[in-house]
Amino acid sequence: MLKIVILGTGNLAKHLHDAFTKAKNVNVVQVVGRNTQALHQFCDKSEVTDNFKAIVDADVYIIAVKDDVIGKVSKFVANKKGVVAHTSGAMPMAVVHSTKKGVFYPLQTFTKGKVVDFSTIPICIEASDTESLKVLELLARSISENVHPIDSEQRKKLHLAAVFVNNFTNYLYGVAEEICLQEGLSFNLLKPLILETAEKIKTMPPKKAQTGPARRNDRQSMQGHLGLLKNEKHITLYKLLSRAIIQAHEEEL
Amino acid sequence: MLKIVILGTGNLAKHLHDAFTKAKNVNVVQVVGRNTQALHQFCDKSEVTDNFKAIVDADVYIIAVKDDVIGKVSKFVANKKGVVAHTSGAMPMAVVHSTKKGVFYPLQTFTKGKVVDFSTIPICIEASDTESLKVLELLARSISENVHPIDSEQRKKLHLAAVFVNNFTNYLYGVAEEICLQEGLSFNLLKPLILETAEKIKTMPPKKAQTGPARRNDRQSMQGHLGLLKNEKHITLYKLLSRAIIQAHEEEL
């Protein structure tokens, strides 16, 4: 039985707590956070405290707080015997103050209130030593079948790639919604297309799946589209993305 | 029973043929195309011909060919009594040469060989007259529960919005794949995130779902990311999208 403490009470802390409390070989012995209000949601399954000096002993301390306070929070458990791991995609393992440290990064976007199936979520782990890595792997495997040892340098790149497929893609969804609303059209019309575009990557590499006016270098259609756009930012974006698609295709020929 | 003829033998023609031949009140009496090889795939369910002068009588002629030859192909059925409809998102209804004309635009991306559930796909219809619209609506409802009368102007905007959520989004997937491969990481790691990002739009407007360094205006993380990118085009894209996200958020405040 792995005893773990979660430090943090936000969205990720909640999702991890939900997953760990369902896992067979994990016992979330404590949740620690400053926000006493937020601590309430954990108290039926775990002991909770807002006193960072009252943290109990555990095999793993999972730090699920904002990137810029990971170092600070880790100091409260720096002298504990357990492995101290943060959960950030962007931060190096080194920000953790502890001898036995690591990273436990679930590569997914978490929505408040939406239940997540952790079993398929890639969990990227890293540790300061072999033994700690084994502990983190055991913990990761308790909730996911998709566990990968990934070092800090790789994780930074992965996080960057994630920004493209998550943050930037979502921004494009927003642009499309704006175009629809301006025309009195429901954004619902685009939802099946959005889902199918994402589904496609399961069976086809993105470069092979590329279609559209830019992929065909269909200048007339692209000019037509540019004439319809009113927002200067959207025009620049349309041009840049179209040029990139045209070039990427030319490079492949 | 609606009798229809499909003109065209490509990807969309095949998907529509599959859907219509399963529909209760539709009879695909003929498929017409120049490509005799491609015609083979239709011949177990419908009569096929490569002779555009041998087109039979039908209630609806569905033109599923490339945008730039719609007008030309429509001339072969211009004197028929049935409604002649093209299937393009980008072309106005007016390109069809016929008195009773229309548009039958399924708003989805179709992959060769991948079965599609038409029942949820939005079908955007338009027609030159009320009677023709009724016929097209009947036809659309035979395969989908998601049918919308949408005029040529609106459809152009919708098609433009579709470019953002399909073509451009897919390009971003490709950028992410490139970043992964450069680092020796599997693109599979990002697939659950891609799917969840798309799923999110079902329950949350994109603007509300926006997260990431740009949304938080976290300059340090963004600088870090820019330092990792090697491809000039990706750098420009990262800056532009990040600036757009920062601005969009500021405008909302």
Short mmCIF file of C-alpha atoms in Angstrom, two decimals:
data_model
loop_
_atom_site.label_atom_id
_atom_site.label_comp_id
_atom_site.label_asym_id
_atom_site.label_seq_id
_atom_site.Cartn_x
_atom_site.Cartn_y
_atom_site.Cartn_z
CA MET A 1 0.00 0.00 0.00
CA LEU A 2 1.44 3.35 -1.07
CA LYS A 3 0.74 6.17 1.34
CA ILE A 4 0.57 9.53 -0.38
CA VAL A 5 0.00 13.15 0.57
CA ILE A 6 -1.36 15.65 -1.95
CA LEU A 7 -0.22 19.25 -1.59
CA GLY A 8 -2.63 21.58 -3.34
CA THR A 9 -6.40 21.84 -3.60
CA GLY A 10 -6.97 22.99 -7.16
CA ASN A 11 -8.36 21.31 -10.25
CA LEU A 12 -5.50 18.85 -10.78
CA ALA A 13 -5.29 18.03 -7.06
CA LYS A 14 -9.00 17.15 -7.13
CA HIS A 15 -8.73 14.98 -10.24
CA LEU A 16 -5.70 13.13 -8.86
CA HIS A 17 -7.40 12.65 -5.52
CA ASP A 18 -10.45 11.17 -7.25
CA ALA A 19 -8.25 8.78 -9.21
CA PHE A 20 -5.98 7.76 -6.31
CA THR A 21 -8.81 7.16 -3.89
CA LYS A 22 -10.25 4.68 -6.41
CA ALA A 23 -6.90 2.95 -6.92
CA LYS A 24 -6.43 -0.36 -5.11
CA ASN A 25 -2.92 0.02 -3.74
CA VAL A 26 -2.96 3.71 -2.87
CA ASN A 27 -4.01 5.46 0.33
CA VAL A 28 -4.28 9.24 0.20
CA VAL A 29 -3.53 9.88 3.85
CA GLN A 30 -3.66 13.66 3.71
CA VAL A 31 -4.47 16.67 1.54
CA VAL A 32 -2.67 19.90 2.43
CA GLY A 33 -3.60 23.40 1.28
CA ARG A 34 -3.98 27.00 2.37
CA ASN A 35 -7.52 27.26 1.03
CA THR A 36 -9.68 25.82 3.81
CA GLN A 37 -12.80 26.19 1.70
CA ALA A 38 -11.27 24.07 -1.06
CA LEU A 39 -10.05 21.48 1.45
CA HIS A 40 -13.67 20.54 2.21
CA GLN A 41 -14.09 18.60 -1.02
CA PHE A 42 -11.38 16.15 0.06
CA CYS A 43 -12.35 15.58 3.68
CA ASP A 44 -14.73 12.65 3.23
CA LYS A 45 -11.95 10.48 1.80
CA SER A 46 -8.76 11.91 3.34
CA GLU A 47 -7.50 13.82 6.34
CA VAL A 48 -7.11 17.49 5.40
CA THR A 49 -5.04 20.30 6.88
CA ASP A 50 -4.12 23.90 6.15
CA ASN A 51 -1.13 23.64 8.48
CA PHE A 52 1.97 22.96 6.37
CA LYS A 53 3.88 22.09 9.53
CA ALA A 54 1.49 19.23 10.30
CA ILE A 55 2.19 17.17 7.22
CA VAL A 56 2.22 13.46 7.97
CA ASP A 57 4.69 10.79 6.81
CA ALA A 58 4.06 9.19 3.44
CA ASP A 59 5.78 7.32 0.60
CA VAL A 60 5.05 10.06 -1.94
CA TYR A 61 4.25 13.77 -1.71
CA ILE A 62 2.45 14.97 -4.80
CA ILE A 63 2.74 18.72 -5.30
CA ALA A 64 -0.15 19.99 -7.40
CA VAL A 65 0.18 23.76 -7.14
CA LYS A 66 0.96 26.64 -9.52
CA ASP A 67 4.37 26.42 -11.21
CA ASP A 68 5.86 29.40 -9.42
CA VAL A 69 5.18 28.11 -5.91
CA ILE A 70 6.31 24.48 -6.38
CA GLY A 71 9.77 25.24 -4.92
CA LYS A 72 8.32 27.04 -1.94
CA VAL A 73 5.77 24.32 -1.17
CA SER A 74 8.38 21.58 -1.57
CA LYS A 75 10.37 23.07 1.31
CA PHE A 76 7.67 21.97 3.74
CA VAL A 77 8.38 18.33 2.91
CA ALA A 78 12.09 18.63 2.10
CA ASN A 79 13.10 16.68 5.20
CA LYS A 80 10.56 13.89 4.81
CA LYS A 81 11.66 10.39 3.85
CA GLY A 82 9.16 10.00 0.98
CA VAL A 83 9.62 11.00 -2.65
CA VAL A 84 8.57 14.57 -3.38
CA ALA A 85 7.19 15.00 -6.91
CA HIS A 86 5.67 17.94 -8.70
CA THR A 87 3.06 17.60 -11.44
CA SER A 88 4.05 20.33 -13.87
CA GLY A 89 4.83 19.89 -17.54
CA ALA A 90 6.88 23.03 -17.75
CA MET A 91 9.09 22.99 -14.65
CA PRO A 92 12.34 21.02 -14.29
CA MET A 93 12.58 18.41 -11.58
CA ALA A 94 15.28 20.55 -9.94
CA VAL A 95 12.79 23.09 -8.56
CA VAL A 96 11.82 20.55 -5.90
CA HIS A 97 13.77 20.92 -2.66
CA SER A 98 14.32 17.37 -1.49
CA THR A 99 16.89 14.59 -1.84
CA LYS A 100 14.42 12.08 -3.21
CA LYS A 101 12.51 14.03 -5.79
CA GLY A 102 10.65 13.50 -8.99
CA VAL A 103 7.99 14.55 -11.44
CA PHE A 104 4.54 13.05 -11.90
CA TYR A 105 3.05 14.80 -14.94
CA PRO A 106 -0.32 13.66 -16.29
CA LEU A 107 -0.42 14.89 -19.89
CA GLN A 108 -4.05 15.94 -20.11
CA THR A 109 -6.33 18.94 -19.75
CA PHE A 110 -8.59 18.76 -16.72
CA THR A 111 -11.95 20.42 -16.55
CA LYS A 112 -13.48 21.26 -13.23
CA GLY A 113 -16.39 18.95 -12.52
CA LYS A 114 -15.76 16.66 -15.49
CA VAL A 115 -14.85 13.10 -14.57
CA VAL A 116 -11.69 11.91 -16.29
CA ASP A 117 -10.74 8.36 -17.18
CA PHE A 118 -7.13 8.27 -16.02
CA SER A 119 -6.46 4.80 -17.40
CA THR A 120 -5.49 6.09 -20.85
CA ILE A 121 -3.82 9.35 -19.78
CA PRO A 122 -0.06 9.37 -20.36
CA ILE A 123 1.73 9.94 -17.07
CA CYS A 124 5.28 11.18 -17.56
CA ILE A 125 7.52 10.36 -14.63
CA GLU A 126 11.06 11.32 -13.71
CA ALA A 127 13.05 10.86 -10.50
CA SER A 128 16.35 11.71 -8.90
CA ASP A 129 17.20 8.02 -8.29
CA THR A 130 16.18 4.55 -9.45
CA GLU A 131 14.34 3.71 -6.26
CA SER A 132 12.24 6.88 -6.37
CA LEU A 133 11.47 6.25 -10.02
CA LYS A 134 10.19 2.78 -9.11
CA VAL A 135 7.92 4.24 -6.45
CA LEU A 136 6.54 6.86 -8.85
CA GLU A 137 6.06 4.23 -11.53
CA LEU A 138 4.10 2.05 -9.12
CA LEU A 139 1.97 5.03 -8.19
CA ALA A 140 1.42 6.01 -11.83
CA ARG A 141 0.51 2.46 -12.83
CA SER A 142 -2.09 2.38 -10.08
CA ILE A 143 -4.18 4.83 -12.11
CA SER A 144 -2.91 4.61 -15.70
CA GLU A 145 -1.75 2.01 -18.20
CA ASN A 146 0.15 4.70 -20.07
CA VAL A 147 3.26 5.49 -17.98
CA HIS A 148 6.47 6.92 -19.49
CA PRO A 149 9.84 7.81 -17.95
CA ILE A 150 10.60 11.20 -19.51
CA ASP A 151 13.40 13.55 -18.46
CA SER A 152 13.05 17.29 -17.78
CA GLU A 153 14.37 18.34 -21.20
CA GLN A 154 11.98 16.04 -23.04
CA ARG A 155 9.11 17.07 -20.83
CA LYS A 156 9.69 20.74 -21.66
CA LYS A 157 9.37 19.93 -25.36
CA LEU A 158 6.34 17.78 -24.74
CA HIS A 159 4.72 20.61 -22.82
CA LEU A 160 5.48 22.96 -25.69
CA ALA A 161 3.90 20.53 -28.15
CA ALA A 162 0.90 20.33 -25.83
CA VAL A 163 0.49 24.10 -26.05
CA PHE A 164 0.08 23.73 -29.81
CA VAL A 165 -2.53 20.97 -29.69
CA ASN A 166 -4.39 22.27 -26.67
CA ASN A 167 -4.09 26.03 -26.09
CA PHE A 168 -3.61 27.07 -29.71
CA THR A 169 -6.14 24.62 -31.10
CA ASN A 170 -8.68 25.82 -28.58
CA TYR A 171 -8.00 29.39 -29.65
CA LEU A 172 -8.80 28.41 -33.25
CA TYR A 173 -12.08 26.90 -32.04
CA GLY A 174 -12.79 30.32 -30.52
CA VAL A 175 -12.06 32.10 -33.79
CA ALA A 176 -14.48 29.76 -35.56
CA GLU A 177 -17.12 30.39 -32.94
CA GLU A 178 -16.70 34.13 -33.46
CA ILE A 179 -17.14 33.76 -37.23
CA CYS A 180 -20.30 31.70 -36.69
CA LEU A 181 -21.83 34.11 -34.20
CA GLN A 182 -21.18 37.10 -36.47
CA GLU A 183 -23.24 35.32 -39.12
CA GLY A 184 -25.99 34.26 -36.72
CA LEU A 185 -24.93 30.63 -37.07
CA SER A 186 -24.75 28.18 -34.20
CA PHE A 187 -21.28 26.98 -33.21
CA ASN A 188 -22.93 23.56 -32.76
CA LEU A 189 -22.74 23.16 -36.53
CA LEU A 190 -18.97 22.83 -36.26
CA LYS A 191 -18.80 20.44 -33.32
CA PRO A 192 -19.00 17.16 -35.28
CA LEU A 193 -16.19 18.44 -37.54
CA ILE A 194 -14.03 19.43 -34.56
CA LEU A 195 -14.47 16.00 -33.01
CA GLU A 196 -13.81 14.12 -36.24
CA THR A 197 -10.69 16.21 -36.98
CA ALA A 198 -9.32 15.15 -33.59
CA GLU A 199 -10.42 11.53 -34.04
CA LYS A 200 -8.57 11.34 -37.33
CA ILE A 201 -5.16 11.47 -35.63
CA LYS A 202 -5.88 8.02 -34.19
CA THR A 203 -5.54 6.46 -37.62
CA MET A 204 -3.64 8.95 -39.76
CA PRO A 205 -0.57 11.18 -39.25
CA PRO A 206 -1.59 14.88 -39.32
CA LYS A 207 0.52 15.60 -42.38
CA LYS A 208 -1.30 12.92 -44.33
CA ALA A 209 -4.68 14.13 -43.07
CA GLN A 210 -4.07 17.71 -44.20
CA THR A 211 -6.76 19.02 -46.59
CA GLY A 212 -8.19 22.41 -47.50
CA PRO A 213 -7.51 25.37 -49.81
CA ALA A 214 -3.92 25.89 -48.54
CA ARG A 215 -3.02 22.22 -48.95
CA ARG A 216 -4.27 22.42 -52.56
CA ASN A 217 -2.66 25.85 -52.95
CA ASP A 218 -6.07 27.03 -54.16
CA ARG A 219 -5.34 30.79 -54.33
CA GLN A 220 -8.85 31.73 -55.36
CA SER A 221 -10.51 30.10 -52.36
CA MET A 222 -7.93 31.59 -50.01
CA GLN A 223 -8.48 35.08 -51.44
CA GLY A 224 -12.21 34.57 -51.04
CA HIS A 225 -11.78 33.61 -47.39
CA LEU A 226 -9.54 36.59 -46.68
CA GLY A 227 -12.22 38.85 -48.11
CA LEU A 228 -14.73 37.48 -45.60
CA LEU A 229 -12.58 38.02 -42.50
CA LYS A 230 -13.06 41.28 -40.66
CA ASN A 231 -10.77 40.87 -37.68
CA GLU A 232 -7.18 41.91 -38.59
CA LYS A 233 -5.73 39.30 -36.22
CA HIS A 234 -7.73 36.57 -37.91
CA ILE A 235 -6.50 37.73 -41.32
CA THR A 236 -2.86 37.58 -40.22
CA LEU A 237 -3.45 34.17 -38.70
CA TYR A 238 -5.19 32.88 -41.83
CA LYS A 239 -2.31 34.05 -44.03
CA LEU A 240 0.40 32.68 -41.77
CA LEU A 241 -1.21 29.27 -41.31
CA SER A 242 -2.03 28.98 -45.02
CA ARG A 243 1.53 29.87 -46.00
CA ALA A 244 2.87 27.34 -43.51
CA ILE A 245 0.62 24.60 -44.93
CA ILE A 246 1.60 25.46 -48.52
CA GLN A 247 5.30 25.40 -47.62
CA ALA A 248 5.09 22.20 -45.59
CA HIS A 249 3.49 20.50 -48.56
CA GLU A 250 6.06 21.85 -51.01
CA GLU A 251 8.87 20.60 -48.80
CA GLU A 252 7.37 17.13 -48.93
CA LEU A 253 7.20 17.05 -52.72
CA MET B 1 -39.18 6.84 -52.58
CA LEU B 2 -36.68 9.47 -53.70
CA LYS B 3 -34.74 8.53 -56.79
CA ILE B 4 -31.30 10.08 -56.88
CA VAL B 5 -28.28 10.13 -59.16
CA ILE B 6 -24.79 10.83 -57.81
CA LEU B 7 -22.37 12.60 -60.13
CA GLY B 8 -18.81 11.99 -59.02
CA THR B 9 -16.85 8.99 -57.78
CA GLY B 10 -14.52 10.49 -55.16
CA ASN B 11 -14.37 10.27 -51.40
CA LEU B 12 -17.54 12.27 -50.69
CA ALA B 13 -19.48 10.50 -53.46
CA LYS B 14 -18.57 7.16 -51.85
CA HIS B 15 -19.56 8.25 -48.35
CA LEU B 16 -22.86 9.70 -49.56
CA HIS B 17 -23.56 6.57 -51.60
CA ASP B 18 -22.95 4.38 -48.54
CA ALA B 19 -25.31 6.51 -46.47
CA PHE B 20 -28.07 6.81 -49.10
CA THR B 21 -28.09 3.12 -49.97
CA LYS B 22 -28.76 2.40 -46.29
CA ALA B 23 -31.54 5.02 -46.08
CA LYS B 24 -35.11 3.69 -46.20
CA ASN B 25 -36.75 6.11 -48.59
CA VAL B 26 -33.90 6.68 -51.03
CA ASN B 27 -32.96 4.79 -54.16
CA VAL B 28 -29.60 5.64 -55.74
CA VAL B 29 -30.51 4.75 -59.29
CA GLN B 30 -27.21 5.73 -60.88
CA VAL B 31 -23.66 6.86 -60.24
CA VAL B 32 -21.99 8.85 -63.02
CA GLY B 33 -18.28 9.55 -63.41
CA ARG B 34 -15.41 9.66 -65.89
CA ASN B 35 -13.22 7.39 -63.79
CA THR B 36 -14.35 3.87 -64.79
CA GLN B 37 -12.00 2.31 -62.24
CA ALA B 38 -13.62 4.32 -59.43
CA LEU B 39 -17.11 3.48 -60.69
CA HIS B 40 -16.55 -0.17 -59.79
CA GLN B 41 -17.01 0.44 -56.06
CA PHE B 42 -20.59 1.58 -56.65
CA CYS B 43 -21.79 -1.07 -59.09
CA ASP B 44 -23.06 -3.66 -56.62
CA LYS B 45 -25.68 -1.24 -55.29
CA SER B 46 -26.36 1.12 -58.21
CA GLU B 47 -26.22 1.31 -61.97
CA VAL B 48 -23.01 3.07 -63.03
CA THR B 49 -21.99 4.89 -66.19
CA ASP B 50 -19.13 6.98 -67.53
CA ASN B 51 -21.39 8.35 -70.25
CA PHE B 52 -22.67 11.76 -69.14
CA LYS B 53 -25.22 11.67 -71.95
CA ALA B 54 -26.81 8.52 -70.53
CA ILE B 55 -27.91 9.99 -67.23
CA VAL B 56 -31.30 8.66 -66.15
CA ASP B 57 -34.27 10.57 -64.70
CA ALA B 58 -34.28 11.16 -60.94
CA ASP B 59 -35.73 13.43 -58.26
CA VAL B 60 -32.34 14.74 -57.18
CA TYR B 61 -28.93 14.95 -58.85
CA ILE B 62 -26.16 15.18 -56.28
CA ILE B 63 -22.97 16.67 -57.71
CA ALA B 64 -19.98 15.54 -55.66
CA VAL B 65 -17.03 16.71 -57.74
CA LYS B 66 -14.21 19.23 -57.32
CA ASP B 67 -15.36 22.85 -56.86
CA ASP B 68 -14.04 24.08 -60.19
CA VAL B 69 -15.94 21.56 -62.32
CA ILE B 70 -19.34 21.75 -60.59
CA GLY B 71 -20.66 24.18 -63.20
CA LYS B 72 -19.44 22.06 -66.09
CA VAL B 73 -20.86 18.82 -64.69
CA SER B 74 -24.18 20.46 -63.87
CA LYS B 75 -24.69 21.22 -67.57
CA PHE B 76 -25.20 17.52 -68.26
CA VAL B 77 -28.33 17.51 -66.10
CA ALA B 78 -29.44 21.11 -66.67
CA ASN B 79 -32.48 20.01 -68.65
CA LYS B 80 -33.60 17.29 -66.26
CA LYS B 81 -36.74 17.72 -64.18
CA GLY B 82 -35.09 16.84 -60.84
CA VAL B 83 -33.33 19.18 -58.43
CA VAL B 84 -29.62 19.59 -59.16
CA ALA B 85 -27.57 20.17 -55.99
CA HIS B 86 -23.85 20.51 -55.40
CA THR B 87 -22.15 19.46 -52.17
CA SER B 88 -19.53 22.17 -51.73
CA GLY B 89 -19.10 24.38 -48.71
CA ALA B 90 -17.29 27.07 -50.64
CA MET B 91 -19.26 27.48 -53.87
CA PRO B 92 -22.44 29.55 -54.24
CA MET B 93 -25.60 27.79 -55.36
CA ALA B 94 -25.48 29.91 -58.54
CA VAL B 95 -22.68 27.84 -60.10
CA VAL B 96 -25.22 25.10 -60.83
CA HIS B 97 -26.76 25.35 -64.31
CA SER B 98 -30.37 24.32 -63.80
CA THR B 99 -33.73 25.90 -63.00
CA LYS B 100 -34.33 23.78 -59.93
CA LYS B 101 -31.06 23.87 -58.12
CA GLY B 102 -29.69 23.66 -54.64
CA VAL B 103 -26.89 22.81 -52.28
CA PHE B 104 -26.49 19.71 -50.13
CA TYR B 105 -23.41 20.34 -47.96
CA PRO B 106 -22.49 17.80 -45.28
CA LEU B 107 -20.29 19.72 -42.83
CA GLN B 108 -17.75 17.04 -42.02
CA THR B 109 -14.33 15.75 -43.01
CA PHE B 110 -14.42 12.39 -44.75
CA THR B 111 -11.59 9.91 -44.63
CA LYS B 112 -11.27 7.30 -47.31
CA GLY B 113 -12.13 3.89 -45.92
CA LYS B 114 -13.43 5.18 -42.58
CA VAL B 115 -17.12 4.58 -41.99
CA VAL B 116 -18.97 7.72 -40.97
CA ASP B 117 -22.11 7.98 -38.88
CA PHE B 118 -24.12 10.45 -40.91
CA SER B 119 -26.93 10.73 -38.36
CA THR B 120 -25.20 13.50 -36.40
CA ILE B 121 -23.50 15.28 -39.29
CA PRO B 122 -24.95 18.74 -39.98
CA ILE B 123 -26.28 18.87 -43.52
CA CYS B 124 -26.63 22.44 -44.79
CA ILE B 125 -29.21 22.77 -47.52
CA GLU B 126 -30.24 25.58 -49.82
CA ALA B 127 -32.49 25.66 -52.88
CA SER B 128 -33.73 27.93 -55.62
CA ASP B 129 -37.39 27.38 -54.67
CA THR B 130 -39.51 26.11 -51.79
CA GLU B 131 -40.41 22.87 -53.50
CA SER B 132 -36.79 21.98 -54.23
CA LEU B 133 -35.84 22.86 -50.65
CA LYS B 134 -38.48 20.43 -49.42
CA VAL B 135 -37.08 17.67 -51.61
CA LEU B 136 -33.53 18.32 -50.42
CA GLU B 137 -34.71 18.45 -46.82
CA LEU B 138 -36.45 15.10 -47.21
CA LEU B 139 -33.28 13.66 -48.71
CA ALA B 140 -31.07 15.14 -45.97
CA ARG B 141 -33.37 13.86 -43.22
CA SER B 142 -33.16 10.37 -44.66
CA ILE B 143 -29.54 10.20 -43.47
CA SER B 144 -29.15 12.88 -40.78
CA GLU B 145 -31.10 14.33 -37.85
CA ASN B 146 -29.08 17.52 -38.12
CA VAL B 147 -30.42 19.40 -41.16
CA HIS B 148 -30.16 23.18 -41.57
CA PRO B 149 -31.37 25.56 -44.29
CA ILE B 150 -28.35 27.84 -44.81
CA ASP B 151 -27.91 30.35 -47.63
CA SER B 152 -24.82 30.75 -49.82
CA GLU B 153 -23.45 33.74 -47.88
CA GLN B 154 -23.78 31.96 -44.55
CA ARG B 155 -22.33 28.78 -45.98
CA LYS B 156 -19.23 30.64 -47.17
CA LYS B 157 -18.63 31.88 -43.62
CA LEU B 158 -19.31 28.44 -42.22
CA HIS B 159 -16.80 26.95 -44.62
CA LEU B 160 -14.27 29.57 -43.56
CA ALA B 161 -14.87 28.71 -39.90
CA ALA B 162 -14.45 25.05 -40.83
CA VAL B 163 -11.01 25.84 -42.27
CA PHE B 164 -9.98 27.14 -38.84
CA VAL B 165 -11.21 24.13 -36.86
CA ASN B 166 -10.21 21.50 -39.40
CA ASN B 167 -7.34 22.50 -41.71
CA PHE B 168 -5.57 24.87 -39.34
CA THR B 169 -6.09 22.73 -36.27
CA ASN B 170 -4.74 19.72 -38.13
CA TYR B 171 -1.69 21.77 -39.10
CA LEU B 172 -1.06 22.50 -35.41
CA TYR B 173 -1.28 18.76 -34.71
CA GLY B 174 1.45 18.38 -37.33
CA VAL B 175 3.65 21.00 -35.66
CA ALA B 176 3.29 19.16 -32.36
CA GLU B 177 4.16 15.86 -34.02
CA GLU B 178 7.30 17.49 -35.45
CA ILE B 179 8.33 18.76 -32.01
CA CYS B 180 7.82 15.28 -30.54
CA LEU B 181 9.76 13.48 -33.26
CA GLN B 182 12.70 15.90 -32.94
CA GLU B 183 12.92 14.92 -29.29
CA GLY B 184 12.50 11.19 -29.93
CA LEU B 185 9.08 11.28 -28.29
CA SER B 186 6.05 9.42 -29.59
CA PHE B 187 3.20 11.56 -30.94
CA ASN B 188 0.90 9.04 -29.22
CA LEU B 189 1.64 10.83 -25.96
CA LEU B 190 -0.39 13.80 -27.20
CA LYS B 191 -3.38 11.94 -28.59
CA PRO B 192 -5.45 11.79 -25.38
CA LEU B 193 -4.91 15.55 -24.96
CA ILE B 194 -5.95 16.25 -28.56
CA LEU B 195 -9.14 14.24 -28.12
CA GLU B 196 -10.02 15.79 -24.75
CA THR B 197 -9.39 19.32 -26.09
CA ALA B 198 -11.93 18.62 -28.82
CA GLU B 199 -14.38 16.91 -26.43
CA LYS B 200 -14.32 19.95 -24.18
CA ILE B 201 -16.24 22.07 -26.70
CA LYS B 202 -19.28 19.86 -26.09
CA THR B 203 -19.69 21.31 -22.61
CA MET B 204 -17.75 24.59 -22.57
CA PRO B 205 -17.39 27.54 -24.97
CA PRO B 206 -13.79 27.71 -26.31
CA LYS B 207 -13.18 31.11 -24.76
CA LYS B 208 -14.03 29.76 -21.33
CA ALA B 209 -11.92 26.65 -21.90
CA GLN B 210 -8.80 28.65 -22.80
CA THR B 211 -5.79 27.84 -20.61
CA GLY B 212 -2.02 27.97 -20.97
CA PRO B 213 0.89 30.42 -20.63
CA ALA B 214 -0.63 33.00 -23.01
CA ARG B 215 -3.98 32.97 -21.25
CA ARG B 216 -2.17 33.63 -17.95
CA ASN B 217 0.15 36.10 -19.71
CA ASP B 218 3.02 34.12 -18.21
CA ARG B 219 5.93 35.81 -20.03
CA GLN B 220 8.59 33.58 -18.53
CA SER B 221 7.00 30.34 -19.77
CA MET B 222 6.40 31.84 -23.21
CA GLN B 223 10.04 32.98 -23.45
CA GLY B 224 11.12 29.51 -22.41
CA HIS B 225 8.98 27.93 -25.13
CA LEU B 226 10.30 30.30 -27.78
CA GLY B 227 13.82 29.31 -26.81
CA LEU B 228 12.99 25.66 -27.48
CA LEU B 229 11.55 26.19 -30.97
CA LYS B 230 13.96 25.82 -33.86
CA ASN B 231 11.67 26.27 -36.86
CA GLU B 232 11.25 30.00 -37.70
CA LYS B 233 7.70 29.41 -38.90
CA HIS B 234 6.77 27.77 -35.63
CA ILE B 235 8.28 30.69 -33.70
CA THR B 236 6.22 33.23 -35.67
CA LEU B 237 3.13 31.09 -35.17
CA TYR B 238 3.75 30.71 -31.43
CA LYS B 239 4.16 34.49 -31.03
CA LEU B 240 1.11 35.35 -33.12
CA LEU B 241 -1.20 32.86 -31.41
CA SER B 242 0.04 33.79 -27.97
CA ARG B 243 -0.45 37.50 -28.65
CA ALA B 244 -3.95 36.79 -29.96
CA ILE B 245 -4.84 34.81 -26.83
CA ILE B 246 -3.43 37.53 -24.54
CA GLN B 247 -5.39 40.22 -26.40
CA ALA B 248 -8.63 38.23 -26.53
CA HIS B 249 -8.43 37.78 -22.78
CA GLU B 250 -7.66 41.47 -22.16
CA GLU B 251 -10.65 42.47 -24.28
CA GLU B 252 -12.86 40.33 -22.10
CA LEU B 253 -11.71 41.91 -18.86
#
